[in-house]
Coordinates of C-alpha atoms and ligand atoms in Angstrom, one line a residue:
X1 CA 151.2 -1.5 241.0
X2 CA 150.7 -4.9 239.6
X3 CA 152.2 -7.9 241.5
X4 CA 153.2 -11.0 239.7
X5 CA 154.3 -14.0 241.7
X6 CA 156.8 -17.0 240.3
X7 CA 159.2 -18.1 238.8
X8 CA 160.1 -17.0 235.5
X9 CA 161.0 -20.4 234.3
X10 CA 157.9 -21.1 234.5
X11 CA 155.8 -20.6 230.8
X12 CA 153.0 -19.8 232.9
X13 CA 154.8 -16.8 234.2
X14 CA 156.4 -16.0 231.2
X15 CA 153.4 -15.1 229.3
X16 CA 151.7 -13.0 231.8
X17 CA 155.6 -11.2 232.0
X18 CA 155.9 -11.2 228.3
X19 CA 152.3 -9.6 227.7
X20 CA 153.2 -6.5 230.5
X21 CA 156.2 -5.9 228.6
X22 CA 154.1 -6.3 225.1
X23 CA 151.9 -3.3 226.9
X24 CA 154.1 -1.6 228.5
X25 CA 152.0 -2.4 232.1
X26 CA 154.0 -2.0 234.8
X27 CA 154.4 -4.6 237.3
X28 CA 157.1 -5.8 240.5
X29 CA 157.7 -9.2 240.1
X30 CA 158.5 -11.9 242.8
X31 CA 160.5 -14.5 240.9
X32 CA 161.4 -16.4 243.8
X33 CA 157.9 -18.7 244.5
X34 CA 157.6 -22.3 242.7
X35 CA 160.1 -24.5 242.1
X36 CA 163.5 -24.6 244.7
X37 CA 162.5 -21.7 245.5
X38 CA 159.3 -22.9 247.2
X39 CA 156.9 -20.6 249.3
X40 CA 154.3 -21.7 246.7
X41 CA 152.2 -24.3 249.5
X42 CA 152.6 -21.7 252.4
X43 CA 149.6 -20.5 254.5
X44 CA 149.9 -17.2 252.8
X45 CA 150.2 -18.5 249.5
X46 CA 147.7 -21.0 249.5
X47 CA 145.4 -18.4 250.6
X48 CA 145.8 -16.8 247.6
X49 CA 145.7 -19.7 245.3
X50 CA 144.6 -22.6 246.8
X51 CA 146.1 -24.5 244.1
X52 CA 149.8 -23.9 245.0
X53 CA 150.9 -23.5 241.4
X54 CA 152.5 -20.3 239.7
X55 CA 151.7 -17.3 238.6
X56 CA 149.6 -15.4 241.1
X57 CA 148.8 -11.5 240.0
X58 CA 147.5 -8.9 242.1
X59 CA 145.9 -6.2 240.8
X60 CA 144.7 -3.4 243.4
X61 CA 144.5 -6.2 245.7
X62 CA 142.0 -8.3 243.1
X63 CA 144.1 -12.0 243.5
X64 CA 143.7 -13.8 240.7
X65 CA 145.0 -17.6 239.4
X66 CA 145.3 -19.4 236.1
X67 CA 147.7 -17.7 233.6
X68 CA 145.7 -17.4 230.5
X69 CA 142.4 -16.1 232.2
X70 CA 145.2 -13.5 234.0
X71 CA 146.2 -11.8 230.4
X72 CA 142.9 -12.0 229.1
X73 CA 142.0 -9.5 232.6
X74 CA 145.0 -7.6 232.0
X75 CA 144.3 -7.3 228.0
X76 CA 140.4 -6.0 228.4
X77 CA 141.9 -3.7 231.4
X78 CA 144.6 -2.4 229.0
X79 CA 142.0 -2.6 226.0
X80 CA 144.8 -4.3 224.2
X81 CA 144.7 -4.7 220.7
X82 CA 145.9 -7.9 220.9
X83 CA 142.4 -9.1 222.2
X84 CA 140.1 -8.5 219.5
X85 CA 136.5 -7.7 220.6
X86 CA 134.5 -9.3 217.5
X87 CA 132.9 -12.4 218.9
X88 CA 134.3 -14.7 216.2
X89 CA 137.6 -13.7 216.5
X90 CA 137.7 -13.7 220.0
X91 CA 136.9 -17.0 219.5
X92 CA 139.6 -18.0 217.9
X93 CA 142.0 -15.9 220.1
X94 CA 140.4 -18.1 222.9
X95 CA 140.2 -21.6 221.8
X96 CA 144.2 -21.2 220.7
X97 CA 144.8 -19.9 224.0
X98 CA 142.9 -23.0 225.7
X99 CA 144.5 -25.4 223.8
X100 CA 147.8 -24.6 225.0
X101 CA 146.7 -25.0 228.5
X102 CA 144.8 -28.3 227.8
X103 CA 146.5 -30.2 225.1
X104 CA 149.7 -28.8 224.0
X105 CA 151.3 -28.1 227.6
X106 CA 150.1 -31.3 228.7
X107 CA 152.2 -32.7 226.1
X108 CA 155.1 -31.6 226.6
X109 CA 155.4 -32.2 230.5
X110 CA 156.7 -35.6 230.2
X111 CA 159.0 -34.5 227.8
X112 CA 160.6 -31.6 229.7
X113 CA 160.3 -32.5 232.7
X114 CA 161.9 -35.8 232.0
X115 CA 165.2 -34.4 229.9
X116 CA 165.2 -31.0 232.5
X117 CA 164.3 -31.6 235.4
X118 CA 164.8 -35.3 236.1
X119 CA 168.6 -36.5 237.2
X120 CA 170.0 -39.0 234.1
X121 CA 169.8 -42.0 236.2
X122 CA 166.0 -41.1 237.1
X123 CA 165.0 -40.9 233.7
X124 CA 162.4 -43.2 231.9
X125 CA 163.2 -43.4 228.5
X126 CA 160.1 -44.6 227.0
X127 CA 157.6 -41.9 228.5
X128 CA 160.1 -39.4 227.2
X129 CA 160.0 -41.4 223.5
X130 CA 156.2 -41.5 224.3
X131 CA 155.8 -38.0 225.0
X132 CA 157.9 -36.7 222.0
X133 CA 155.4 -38.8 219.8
X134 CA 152.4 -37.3 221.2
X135 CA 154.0 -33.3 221.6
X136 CA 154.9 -33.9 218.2
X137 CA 151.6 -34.8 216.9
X138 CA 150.5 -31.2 218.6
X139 CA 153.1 -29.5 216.9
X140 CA 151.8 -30.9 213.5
X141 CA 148.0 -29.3 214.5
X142 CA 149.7 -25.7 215.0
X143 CA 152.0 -26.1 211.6
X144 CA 149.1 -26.7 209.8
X145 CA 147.0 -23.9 211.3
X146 CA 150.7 -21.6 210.8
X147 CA 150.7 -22.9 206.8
X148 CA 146.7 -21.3 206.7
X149 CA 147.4 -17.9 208.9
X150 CA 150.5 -15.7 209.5
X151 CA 149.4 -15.9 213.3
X152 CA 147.7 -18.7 215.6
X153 CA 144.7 -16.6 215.7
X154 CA 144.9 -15.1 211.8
X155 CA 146.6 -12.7 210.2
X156 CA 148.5 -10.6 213.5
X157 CA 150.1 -11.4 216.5
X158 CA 147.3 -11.6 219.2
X159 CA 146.8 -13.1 222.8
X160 CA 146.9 -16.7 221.0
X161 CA 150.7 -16.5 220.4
X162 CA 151.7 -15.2 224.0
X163 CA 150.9 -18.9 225.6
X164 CA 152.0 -20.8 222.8
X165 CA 155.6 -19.6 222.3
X166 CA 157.3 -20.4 225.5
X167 CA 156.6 -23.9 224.8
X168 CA 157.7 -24.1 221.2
X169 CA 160.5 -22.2 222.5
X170 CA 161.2 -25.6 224.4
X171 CA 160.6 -27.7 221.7
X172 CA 163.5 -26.2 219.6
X173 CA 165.6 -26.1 222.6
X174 CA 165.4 -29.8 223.2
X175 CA 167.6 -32.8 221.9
X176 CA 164.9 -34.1 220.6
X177 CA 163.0 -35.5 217.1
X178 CA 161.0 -32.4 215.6
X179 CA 158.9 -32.6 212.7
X180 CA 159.3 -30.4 210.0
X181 CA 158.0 -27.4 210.6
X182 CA 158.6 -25.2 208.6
X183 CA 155.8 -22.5 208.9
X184 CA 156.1 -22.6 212.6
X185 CA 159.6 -21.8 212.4
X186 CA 158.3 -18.7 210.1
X187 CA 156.0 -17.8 213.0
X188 CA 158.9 -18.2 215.7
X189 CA 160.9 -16.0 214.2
X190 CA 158.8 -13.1 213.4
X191 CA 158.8 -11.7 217.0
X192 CA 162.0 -13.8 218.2
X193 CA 163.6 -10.2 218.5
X194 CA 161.3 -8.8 220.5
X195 CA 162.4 -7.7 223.7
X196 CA 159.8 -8.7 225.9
X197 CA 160.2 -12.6 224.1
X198 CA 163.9 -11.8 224.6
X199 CA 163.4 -11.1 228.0
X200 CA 161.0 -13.3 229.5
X201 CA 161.3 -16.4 226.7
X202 CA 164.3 -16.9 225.3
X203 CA 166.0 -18.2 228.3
X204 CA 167.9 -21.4 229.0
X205 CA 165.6 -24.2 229.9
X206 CA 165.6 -24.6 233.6
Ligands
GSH1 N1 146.8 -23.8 234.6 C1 147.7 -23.1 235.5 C2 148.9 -24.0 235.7 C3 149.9 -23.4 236.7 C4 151.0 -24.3 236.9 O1 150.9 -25.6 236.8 N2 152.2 -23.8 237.2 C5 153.4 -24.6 237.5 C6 154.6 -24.0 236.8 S1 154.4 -24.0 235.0 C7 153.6 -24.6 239.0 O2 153.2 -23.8 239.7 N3 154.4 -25.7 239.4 C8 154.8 -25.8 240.8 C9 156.0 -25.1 241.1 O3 156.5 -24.2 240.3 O4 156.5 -25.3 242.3 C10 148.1 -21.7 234.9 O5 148.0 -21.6 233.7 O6 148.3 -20.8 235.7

């Protein structure tokens, strides 16, 4: 069976969890690597992903790194729908899906991490200002893709959503200045009640 290793506060793992439940691929998942939990820069692990970050999935002993390549494997093994095979669209599913890795969760690291994961009296309340600005400015690329399509990718729920939400999902869950958004709040909500977003997404912020 498929392994998948981390925490599931992590987006990273959240998406690959989310897209199992999304196909109904069955998995056992190890929540207790990354973070407090540690056991992420052991020997063991590091020979698995020399990288020490989370998610690691096994698949039939194949190890594999780097969450968004991970559901793209698991959506051409699963032939998922989600992953459509003209090249354009593909594309598109694609370049969504890689700017959530290198812009938009980028972003929104100072910001989290800062307001979660930071004690009060460690805080630095200009990089958190900062990084509101600039996550904000990233929001504003997705609204105005949301005000074109019904999805990130067009006009149904493909791969491109599955990395993106977890982080909006932080960005409502925040004290923080959002700008109006309203077509992204449209988008949110059209698969806020499904169970694998429930699940894996919808948690507190931790
Ligand atoms: N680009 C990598 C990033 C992986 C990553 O940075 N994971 C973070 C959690 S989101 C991590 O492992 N942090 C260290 C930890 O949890 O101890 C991916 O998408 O898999």
């Amino acid at each position: 069976m498929l392994k998948i290793l981390g925490r599931a506060t992590s987006t990273n793992v959240q998406k690959v969890l989310w897209f199992c439940d999304a196909q109904g691929i069955e998995y056992d998942h190890d929540n207790d690597i990354g973070g407090a939990f540690g056991r992420n820069n052991s020997a063991e692990y590091l020979a698995m992903n020399p990288n020490g970050r989370v998610p690691v999935v096994i698949d039939d002993g194949f190890v594999m790194w780097e969450s968004c390549s991970i559901i793209r494997y698991l959506a051409r093994k699963s032939k998922s729908d989600l992953y459509p095979s003209d090249f354009a669209e593909r594309q598109t599913v694609e370049r969504w899906m890689d700017w959530e890795l290198s812009l938009l969760a980028p972003r929104h690291v100072p910001v989290f991490v800062g307001m979660v994961r930071t004690k009060p009296e460690d805080r630095n309340p200009d990089a958190i200002a900062n990084g509101v600005t600039q996550w904000n400015v990233a929001m504003q690329v997705l609204e105005d893709q949301l005000s074109e399509t019904a999805y990130v990718a067009g006009a149904s729920f493909t791969l491109a959503d599955i990395p993106i939400a977890p982080i909006v999902h932080r960005w409502y869950n925040l004290d923080i200045d959002r700008i109006d958004a309203p077509n992204i709040k449209r988008w949110y909500d059209s698969f806020a009640g499904d169970a694998g977003f429930q699940k894996w997404v919808n948690i507190e912020l931790a």
